[in-house]
Amino acid sequence: EAPCRARPVAIRMRALARDGRHAEALRVFDGFRRTLGDELGLEPSPELRALESEILRHDRPPAPRIGLPGNALVGREVELAHVVHRLGHGRLVTLTGPGGVGKTRLARHAVARAAERYADGLWLCELADVDADDAVAPAVASTLQVERDARHTDAERIVEFLRSRRALVVLDNCEHVLDGAREIRTASLARAPDVALLATRRP
């Protein structure tokens, strides 16, 4: 109804960019710029041009953090220190134990304690509700909010996203999708040298 109004265009561009669809967001800007020029002989506002530049740079948001659970971790200082130590000396750590023993809570506290090592972010990928191995990569890609690209697989996009980052990714509750989690683990460890993985699973 109002093709020359900038605000709806900015809202749409931000929504697309936050969904990882940067190329589409830029096409929206380009179409608006042509419409504005043809109809009114004007250029987009400085604010909209700044948004275009931001999307072009793929400006990163602040590095994500994994929040602590609301309750304290009591009586598990030895286990917590051990996990933190292992994270400092290896790139893959797996916590195993029966359901309900507190693996996820221990992982969250360990990640919080080691957070300063990972300047580019911490991600918790919850896989309990993922029902198939081939759904693991899409679930992880969604958590990381990687840009969509039909030319590459989800695993390839994940690795490309992580390749230049110093980050920690938690694969939580992955016992029922081990093959799918293994694909992400193998590719990330091989091609993203500054990324560590912390997995939790039942025996």
Coordinates of N, CA and C in Angstrom, one line a residue:
E1 N 0.8 -1.2 0.0 CA 0.0 0.0 0.0 C 0.8 1.3 0.0
A2 N 2.0 1.2 0.6 CA 2.9 2.3 0.6 C 4.3 1.9 0.2
P3 N 4.6 1.7 -1.0 CA 5.9 1.1 -1.5 C 7.1 2.0 -1.2
C4 N 6.9 3.3 -0.9 CA 8.0 4.2 -0.7 C 8.3 4.5 0.7
R5 N 7.6 3.8 1.6 CA 7.9 4.0 3.1 C 9.0 3.1 3.5
A6 N 10.0 3.8 4.2 CA 11.2 3.1 4.5 C 11.1 2.1 5.7
R7 N 10.2 2.4 6.7 CA 10.2 1.7 7.9 C 9.8 0.2 7.7
P8 N 8.7 -0.1 6.9 CA 8.4 -1.5 6.7 C 9.6 -2.2 5.9
V9 N 10.3 -1.5 5.1 CA 11.4 -2.1 4.4 C 12.5 -2.5 5.4
A10 N 12.8 -1.6 6.3 CA 13.8 -1.8 7.3 C 13.4 -3.0 8.2
I11 N 12.2 -3.1 8.6 CA 11.7 -4.2 9.4 C 11.9 -5.5 8.7
R12 N 11.5 -5.5 7.4 CA 11.7 -6.8 6.6 C 13.1 -7.1 6.4
M13 N 14.0 -6.2 6.2 CA 15.4 -6.4 6.0 C 16.0 -7.0 7.3
R14 N 15.7 -6.4 8.4 CA 16.2 -7.0 9.7 C 15.7 -8.4 10.0
A15 N 14.4 -8.6 9.7 CA 13.9 -10.0 9.9 C 14.6 -11.0 9.1
L16 N 14.8 -10.7 7.8 CA 15.5 -11.6 6.9 C 17.0 -11.8 7.4
A17 N 17.6 -10.8 7.7 CA 19.0 -10.9 8.2 C 19.1 -11.7 9.4
R18 N 18.2 -11.5 10.4 CA 18.3 -12.3 11.6 C 17.9 -13.8 11.4
D19 N 17.3 -14.1 10.3 CA 17.0 -15.5 9.9 C 18.1 -16.0 9.1
G20 N 19.2 -15.3 8.9 CA 20.3 -15.8 8.1 C 20.2 -15.6 6.6
R21 N 19.2 -14.8 6.2 CA 18.9 -14.7 4.8 C 19.4 -13.3 4.3
H22 N 20.7 -13.1 4.4 CA 21.3 -11.8 4.1 C 21.1 -11.4 2.7
A23 N 21.3 -12.4 1.7 CA 21.1 -12.0 0.3 C 19.7 -11.5 0.0
E24 N 18.7 -12.2 0.6 CA 17.3 -11.7 0.4 C 17.1 -10.3 1.0
A25 N 17.7 -10.1 2.1 CA 17.6 -8.8 2.7 C 18.2 -7.7 1.8
L26 N 19.3 -8.0 1.2 CA 19.9 -7.0 0.3 C 19.1 -6.8 -0.9
R27 N 18.4 -7.9 -1.4 CA 17.6 -7.7 -2.6 C 16.4 -6.8 -2.3
V28 N 15.9 -6.9 -1.1 CA 14.8 -6.1 -0.6 C 15.2 -4.6 -0.7
F29 N 16.4 -4.3 -0.2 CA 16.9 -3.0 -0.2 C 17.1 -2.5 -1.7
D30 N 17.7 -3.3 -2.5 CA 17.9 -2.9 -3.9 C 16.6 -2.6 -4.6
G31 N 15.6 -3.5 -4.4 CA 14.3 -3.2 -5.0 C 13.6 -1.9 -4.5
F32 N 13.8 -1.7 -3.2 CA 13.2 -0.4 -2.6 C 14.0 0.8 -3.2
R33 N 15.3 0.7 -3.4 CA 16.1 1.8 -3.9 C 15.6 2.1 -5.3
R34 N 15.4 1.1 -6.2 CA 14.9 1.3 -7.5 C 13.5 1.9 -7.6
T35 N 12.6 1.4 -6.7 CA 11.3 2.0 -6.6 C 11.3 3.4 -6.2
L36 N 12.1 3.7 -5.2 CA 12.2 5.1 -4.7 C 12.7 6.0 -5.8
G37 N 13.7 5.6 -6.5 CA 14.3 6.4 -7.6 C 13.3 6.6 -8.7
D38 N 12.6 5.5 -9.1 CA 11.7 5.6 -10.3 C 10.5 6.5 -9.9
E39 N 10.0 6.4 -8.7 CA 8.7 7.1 -8.3 C 9.0 8.5 -7.9
L40 N 10.0 8.7 -7.1 CA 10.2 10.0 -6.5 C 11.6 10.7 -6.8
G41 N 12.4 9.9 -7.5 CA 13.8 10.5 -7.8 C 14.6 10.7 -6.6
L42 N 14.4 9.8 -5.5 CA 15.1 10.0 -4.3 C 16.0 8.8 -4.0
E43 N 16.9 8.9 -3.1 CA 17.8 7.8 -2.6 C 17.3 7.4 -1.2
P44 N 17.5 6.2 -0.8 CA 17.1 5.7 0.5 C 17.8 6.6 1.6
S45 N 17.1 6.6 2.8 CA 17.6 7.4 3.9 C 18.9 6.9 4.4
P46 N 19.7 7.8 5.1 CA 21.0 7.4 5.7 C 20.8 6.2 6.6
E47 N 19.7 6.1 7.4 CA 19.5 5.0 8.3 C 19.3 3.7 7.5
L48 N 18.6 3.7 6.4 CA 18.4 2.5 5.6 C 19.7 2.1 5.0
R49 N 20.5 3.1 4.5 CA 21.8 2.7 3.9 C 22.7 2.2 4.9
A50 N 22.6 2.7 6.2 CA 23.5 2.1 7.3 C 23.1 0.7 7.5
L51 N 21.8 0.4 7.5 CA 21.3 -1.0 7.7 C 21.9 -1.9 6.6
E52 N 21.8 -1.4 5.3 CA 22.4 -2.2 4.2 C 23.9 -2.5 4.5
S53 N 24.6 -1.5 4.9 CA 26.0 -1.7 5.2 C 26.3 -2.7 6.3
E54 N 25.4 -2.6 7.3 CA 25.5 -3.6 8.4 C 25.3 -5.0 7.9
I55 N 24.3 -5.2 7.1 CA 24.0 -6.5 6.5 C 25.1 -7.0 5.6
L56 N 25.6 -6.1 4.8 CA 26.7 -6.4 3.9 C 28.0 -6.9 4.7
R57 N 28.2 -6.3 5.9 CA 29.3 -6.7 6.7 C 29.0 -8.0 7.5
H58 N 27.7 -8.4 7.5 CA 27.3 -9.5 8.3 C 27.8 -9.3 9.8
D59 N 27.5 -8.1 10.2 CA 27.9 -7.8 11.6 C 27.5 -8.8 12.6
R60 N 28.4 -9.3 13.4 CA 28.1 -10.3 14.4 C 27.4 -9.7 15.6
P61 N 26.4 -10.3 16.2 CA 25.9 -9.9 17.5 C 26.9 -10.2 18.5
P62 N 26.7 -9.7 19.8 CA 27.6 -10.1 20.8 C 27.7 -11.7 20.9
A63 N 28.9 -12.2 21.3 CA 29.0 -13.6 21.4 C 28.0 -14.2 22.3
P64 N 27.3 -15.2 21.9 CA 26.2 -15.8 22.7 C 26.8 -16.5 23.9
R65 N 26.0 -16.5 25.0 CA 26.4 -17.1 26.2 C 25.4 -18.1 26.6
I66 N 25.8 -19.2 27.3 CA 24.8 -20.2 27.8 C 24.5 -19.9 29.3
G67 N 23.3 -19.6 29.6 CA 22.9 -19.2 30.9 C 23.0 -20.4 31.9
L68 N 23.3 -20.0 33.1 CA 23.4 -21.0 34.2 C 22.0 -21.5 34.6
P69 N 21.8 -22.7 35.0 CA 20.5 -23.1 35.6 C 20.3 -22.4 36.8
G70 N 19.0 -22.3 37.2 CA 18.6 -21.5 38.4 C 19.1 -22.0 39.7
N71 N 19.4 -23.3 39.8 CA 19.8 -23.8 41.1 C 21.3 -24.0 41.1
A72 N 21.9 -24.0 42.3 CA 23.4 -24.1 42.4 C 23.8 -25.6 42.2
L73 N 25.1 -25.7 41.9 CA 25.6 -27.1 41.7 C 26.4 -27.4 43.0
V74 N 25.7 -28.2 43.8 CA 26.3 -28.5 45.2 C 26.9 -29.9 45.2
G75 N 28.1 -30.0 45.8 CA 28.7 -31.3 46.0 C 29.3 -31.9 44.8
R76 N 29.5 -31.1 43.7 CA 30.1 -31.7 42.5 C 31.3 -30.9 42.1
E77 N 32.0 -30.3 43.0 CA 33.1 -29.4 42.7 C 34.2 -30.3 42.0
V78 N 34.4 -31.5 42.4 CA 35.5 -32.3 41.8 C 35.1 -32.6 40.4
E79 N 33.9 -33.0 40.1 CA 33.5 -33.3 38.7 C 33.6 -32.1 37.9
L80 N 33.1 -30.9 38.4 CA 33.1 -29.7 37.7 C 34.5 -29.3 37.3
A81 N 35.4 -29.3 38.3 CA 36.8 -29.0 38.0 C 37.4 -29.9 37.0
H82 N 37.1 -31.2 37.0 CA 37.6 -32.2 36.1 C 37.2 -31.8 34.7
V83 N 35.9 -31.5 34.5 CA 35.4 -31.2 33.2 C 36.0 -29.9 32.6
V84 N 36.2 -28.9 33.5 CA 36.8 -27.6 33.0 C 38.3 -27.9 32.6
H85 N 38.9 -28.8 33.4 CA 40.3 -29.1 33.1 C 40.4 -29.8 31.7
R86 N 39.5 -30.8 31.5 CA 39.5 -31.5 30.3 C 39.2 -30.6 29.1
L87 N 38.3 -29.6 29.2 CA 38.1 -28.7 28.2 C 39.3 -27.9 27.8
G88 N 40.2 -27.6 28.8 CA 41.4 -26.9 28.6 C 42.5 -27.7 27.9
H89 N 42.3 -29.0 27.9 CA 43.4 -29.8 27.3 C 42.9 -30.7 26.2
G90 N 41.7 -30.5 25.7 CA 41.2 -31.2 24.6 C 40.1 -30.5 23.9
R91 N 39.7 -30.9 22.7 CA 38.7 -30.2 22.0 C 37.4 -31.0 22.0
L92 N 37.4 -32.2 22.5 CA 36.1 -33.0 22.6 C 36.1 -33.6 24.0
V93 N 35.0 -33.3 24.7 CA 34.7 -33.8 26.0 C 33.3 -34.4 26.0
T94 N 33.1 -35.6 26.5 CA 31.8 -36.2 26.5 C 31.5 -36.6 27.9
L95 N 30.3 -36.1 28.4 CA 29.8 -36.5 29.7 C 28.7 -37.6 29.5
T96 N 28.9 -38.8 30.2 CA 28.0 -39.9 30.0 C 27.4 -40.2 31.4
G97 N 26.2 -40.7 31.4 CA 25.6 -41.1 32.7 C 24.1 -41.3 32.4
P98 N 23.4 -42.0 33.3 CA 22.0 -42.3 33.2 C 21.2 -41.0 33.2
G99 N 19.9 -41.1 32.7 CA 19.0 -40.0 32.6 C 18.8 -39.5 34.0
G100 N 18.7 -38.1 34.1 CA 18.4 -37.5 35.4 C 19.6 -37.3 36.4
V101 N 20.8 -37.7 36.0 CA 21.9 -37.7 36.9 C 22.5 -36.2 36.9
G102 N 22.1 -35.4 36.0 CA 22.6 -34.0 36.0 C 23.7 -33.7 35.0
K103 N 23.7 -34.4 33.9 CA 24.8 -34.1 32.9 C 24.7 -32.7 32.3
T104 N 23.5 -32.3 32.0 CA 23.3 -31.0 31.4 C 23.6 -29.9 32.3
R105 N 23.2 -30.1 33.6 CA 23.5 -29.0 34.6 C 25.0 -28.9 34.8
L106 N 25.7 -30.0 34.9 CA 27.1 -30.0 35.0 C 27.8 -29.4 33.8
A107 N 27.3 -29.7 32.6 CA 27.8 -29.1 31.4 C 27.7 -27.6 31.4
R108 N 26.5 -27.1 31.8 CA 26.2 -25.7 31.8 C 27.2 -25.0 32.8
H109 N 27.4 -25.5 34.0 CA 28.3 -24.9 35.0 C 29.7 -24.9 34.5
A110 N 30.1 -26.0 33.8 CA 31.5 -26.1 33.3 C 31.7 -25.1 32.2
V111 N 30.7 -24.9 31.3 CA 30.8 -23.9 30.3 C 30.9 -22.5 30.8
A112 N 30.1 -22.2 31.8 CA 30.2 -20.9 32.4 C 31.5 -20.6 33.0
R113 N 32.1 -21.6 33.6 CA 33.4 -21.4 34.3 C 34.5 -21.3 33.2
A114 N 34.4 -21.9 32.1 CA 35.4 -21.8 31.1 C 35.1 -20.8 30.0
A115 N 34.1 -20.0 30.2 CA 33.6 -19.1 29.1 C 34.6 -18.2 28.5
E116 N 35.5 -17.7 29.4 CA 36.5 -16.7 28.9 C 37.4 -17.2 27.8
R117 N 37.5 -18.5 27.7 CA 38.4 -19.1 26.7 C 37.8 -19.0 25.3
Y118 N 36.5 -18.7 25.2 CA 35.8 -18.8 23.9 C 35.2 -17.5 23.6
A119 N 36.1 -16.6 23.0 CA 35.7 -15.2 22.7 C 34.6 -15.1 21.7
D120 N 34.4 -16.1 20.8 CA 33.4 -15.9 19.8 C 32.1 -16.6 20.1
G121 N 32.0 -17.1 21.3 CA 30.6 -17.6 21.6 C 30.5 -19.0 22.2
L122 N 29.4 -19.2 22.8 CA 29.0 -20.5 23.4 C 27.6 -20.9 22.9
W123 N 27.4 -22.1 22.4 CA 26.1 -22.5 22.0 C 25.7 -23.8 22.6
L124 N 24.5 -23.9 23.0 CA 23.9 -25.1 23.5 C 22.9 -25.6 22.5
C125 N 23.2 -26.8 21.9 CA 22.3 -27.4 21.0 C 21.6 -28.6 21.6
E126 N 20.3 -28.4 21.9 CA 19.5 -29.3 22.7 C 18.9 -30.3 21.6
L127 N 19.4 -31.6 21.8 CA 19.0 -32.6 20.8 C 18.0 -33.6 21.3
A128 N 17.5 -33.4 22.5 CA 16.6 -34.4 23.1 C 15.3 -34.6 22.2
D129 N 14.9 -33.6 21.5 CA 13.7 -33.7 20.7 C 13.9 -33.9 19.2
V130 N 15.2 -34.0 18.9 CA 15.6 -34.4 17.5 C 15.4 -35.9 17.3
D131 N 14.6 -36.2 16.3 CA 14.1 -37.6 16.2 C 14.8 -38.5 15.2
A132 N 15.8 -37.9 14.5 CA 16.5 -38.7 13.4 C 17.9 -38.1 13.2
D133 N 18.8 -39.0 12.8 CA 20.2 -38.6 12.6 C 20.3 -37.4 11.6
D134 N 19.5 -37.5 10.5 CA 19.6 -36.5 9.5 C 19.0 -35.2 9.9
A135 N 18.4 -35.1 11.1 CA 17.8 -33.9 11.6 C 18.8 -33.1 12.5
V136 N 19.9 -33.8 12.8 CA 20.9 -33.2 13.8 C 21.5 -31.9 13.2
A137 N 22.0 -32.0 11.9 CA 22.7 -30.9 11.3 C 21.7 -29.7 11.2
P138 N 20.5 -29.9 10.7 CA 19.6 -28.7 10.6 C 19.3 -28.1 12.0
A139 N 19.2 -29.0 13.0 CA 19.0 -28.4 14.4 C 20.2 -27.6 14.9
V140 N 21.4 -28.1 14.6 CA 22.6 -27.4 15.0 C 22.7 -26.1 14.2
A141 N 22.4 -26.1 12.9 CA 22.5 -24.9 12.1 C 21.5 -23.9 12.6
S142 N 20.3 -24.3 13.0 CA 19.3 -23.4 13.5 C 19.8 -22.7 14.8
T143 N 20.4 -23.5 15.7 CA 20.9 -23.0 16.9 C 22.0 -21.9 16.7
L144 N 22.9 -22.2 15.7 CA 24.0 -21.3 15.4 C 23.5 -20.1 14.6
Q145 N 22.3 -20.3 14.0 CA 21.8 -19.2 13.1 C 22.7 -19.0 11.9
V146 N 23.1 -20.0 11.3 CA 24.0 -19.9 10.2 C 23.2 -19.5 8.9
E147 N 23.8 -18.8 8.0 CA 23.1 -18.4 6.8 C 22.8 -19.5 5.9
R148 N 21.6 -19.5 5.4 CA 21.1 -20.6 4.5 C 21.8 -20.4 3.2
D149 N 22.1 -21.6 2.6 CA 22.7 -21.7 1.3 C 22.4 -23.0 0.6
A150 N 21.6 -23.0 -0.4 CA 21.1 -24.2 -1.0 C 22.3 -25.0 -1.7
R151 N 23.4 -24.3 -1.9 CA 24.5 -25.0 -2.6 C 25.3 -25.9 -1.7
H152 N 25.1 -25.7 -0.4 CA 25.9 -26.5 0.6 C 25.0 -27.2 1.6
T153 N 25.6 -28.3 2.1 CA 24.8 -29.1 3.1 C 24.8 -28.3 4.5
D154 N 23.9 -28.7 5.4 CA 23.9 -28.1 6.7 C 25.2 -28.3 7.4
A155 N 25.8 -29.5 7.3 CA 27.1 -29.7 8.0 C 28.2 -28.8 7.4
E156 N 28.2 -28.6 6.1 CA 29.2 -27.7 5.5 C 29.0 -26.3 5.9
R157 N 27.8 -25.8 6.0 CA 27.5 -24.5 6.5 C 27.9 -24.3 7.9
I158 N 27.7 -25.3 8.7 CA 28.1 -25.2 10.1 C 29.6 -25.1 10.3
V159 N 30.3 -25.9 9.5 CA 31.8 -25.8 9.6 C 32.3 -24.5 9.1
E160 N 31.7 -24.0 8.0 CA 32.1 -22.7 7.5 C 31.9 -21.6 8.5
F161 N 30.8 -21.7 9.2 CA 30.4 -20.7 10.2 C 31.4 -20.7 11.4
L162 N 31.8 -22.0 11.8 CA 32.7 -22.1 13.0 C 34.2 -22.0 12.6
R163 N 34.5 -22.1 11.4 CA 35.9 -22.2 10.9 C 36.8 -21.1 11.5
S164 N 36.4 -19.9 11.5 CA 37.2 -18.8 12.0 C 36.9 -18.3 13.4
R165 N 36.2 -19.2 14.1 CA 35.8 -18.8 15.5 C 36.5 -19.6 16.6
R166 N 36.7 -18.9 17.7 CA 37.1 -19.6 18.9 C 35.8 -19.7 19.8
A167 N 35.3 -20.9 19.8 CA 33.9 -21.1 20.3 C 33.8 -22.5 20.9
L168 N 32.7 -22.7 21.7 CA 32.4 -23.9 22.3 C 31.0 -24.3 21.9
V169 N 30.7 -25.5 21.5 CA 29.4 -25.9 21.1 C 29.1 -27.2 22.0
V170 N 27.9 -27.1 22.7 CA 27.5 -28.2 23.5 C 26.4 -29.0 22.7
L171 N 26.6 -30.3 22.5 CA 25.6 -31.2 21.9 C 25.0 -32.0 23.0
D172 N 23.8 -31.5 23.4 CA 23.2 -32.0 24.7 C 22.2 -33.1 24.3
N173 N 22.3 -34.3 25.1 CA 21.4 -35.4 24.9 C 21.4 -36.0 23.5
C174 N 22.6 -36.4 23.1 CA 22.8 -36.9 21.7 C 22.8 -38.4 21.6
E175 N 22.4 -39.1 22.7 CA 22.6 -40.6 22.6 C 21.8 -41.3 21.6
H176 N 20.6 -40.7 21.2 CA 19.7 -41.4 20.2 C 20.0 -40.9 18.8
V177 N 20.9 -40.0 18.6 CA 21.3 -39.5 17.2 C 22.8 -39.5 17.1
L178 N 23.4 -40.6 17.5 CA 24.9 -40.6 17.5 C 25.5 -40.4 16.2
D179 N 24.9 -41.0 15.1 CA 25.5 -40.9 13.8 C 25.4 -39.4 13.3
G180 N 24.3 -38.8 13.6 CA 24.2 -37.4 13.2 C 25.1 -36.5 13.9
A181 N 25.2 -36.7 15.3 CA 26.2 -35.9 16.1 C 27.6 -36.2 15.7
R182 N 27.9 -37.4 15.3 CA 29.3 -37.8 14.9 C 29.7 -37.0 13.6
E183 N 28.7 -36.8 12.7 CA 29.0 -36.0 11.5 C 29.5 -34.6 11.8
I184 N 28.7 -34.0 12.7 CA 29.1 -32.6 13.1 C 30.4 -32.6 13.8
R185 N 30.6 -33.5 14.7 CA 31.8 -33.6 15.5 C 33.0 -33.8 14.6
T186 N 33.0 -34.8 13.7 CA 34.1 -35.0 12.9 C 34.5 -33.9 12.0
A187 N 33.5 -33.3 11.4 CA 33.7 -32.1 10.5 C 34.3 -30.9 11.2
S188 N 33.7 -30.7 12.4 CA 34.1 -29.5 13.2 C 35.5 -29.6 13.7
L189 N 35.9 -30.8 14.2 CA 37.2 -31.0 14.7 C 38.2 -31.0 13.6
A190 N 37.9 -31.4 12.4 CA 38.8 -31.5 11.4 C 39.1 -30.1 10.7
R191 N 38.0 -29.3 10.7 CA 38.1 -28.0 9.8 C 37.9 -26.7 10.6
A192 N 37.6 -26.8 11.9 CA 37.4 -25.6 12.7 C 38.4 -25.7 13.9
P193 N 39.6 -25.3 13.7 CA 40.7 -25.7 14.7 C 40.5 -25.0 16.1
D194 N 39.8 -24.0 16.2 CA 39.6 -23.3 17.5 C 38.3 -23.5 18.1
V195 N 37.6 -24.5 17.7 CA 36.3 -24.9 18.2 C 36.4 -26.1 19.1
A196 N 35.8 -26.1 20.3 CA 35.7 -27.3 21.2 C 34.3 -27.7 21.2
L197 N 34.1 -29.0 21.5 CA 32.8 -29.6 21.6 C 32.6 -30.3 22.9
L198 N 31.5 -30.1 23.6 CA 31.1 -30.8 24.8 C 29.8 -31.5 24.6
A199 N 29.8 -32.8 24.7 CA 28.6 -33.6 24.4 C 28.2 -34.3 25.7
T200 N 26.8 -34.4 25.8 CA 26.3 -35.2 26.9 C 25.4 -36.3 26.3
R201 N 25.5 -37.5 26.9 CA 24.7 -38.6 26.4 C 24.6 -39.7 27.5
R202 N 23.6 -40.5 27.3 CA 23.4 -41.7 28.1 C 24.3 -42.8 27.7
P203 N 24.7 -43.7 28.5 CA 25.6 -44.8 28.1 C 25.0 -45.6 27.0

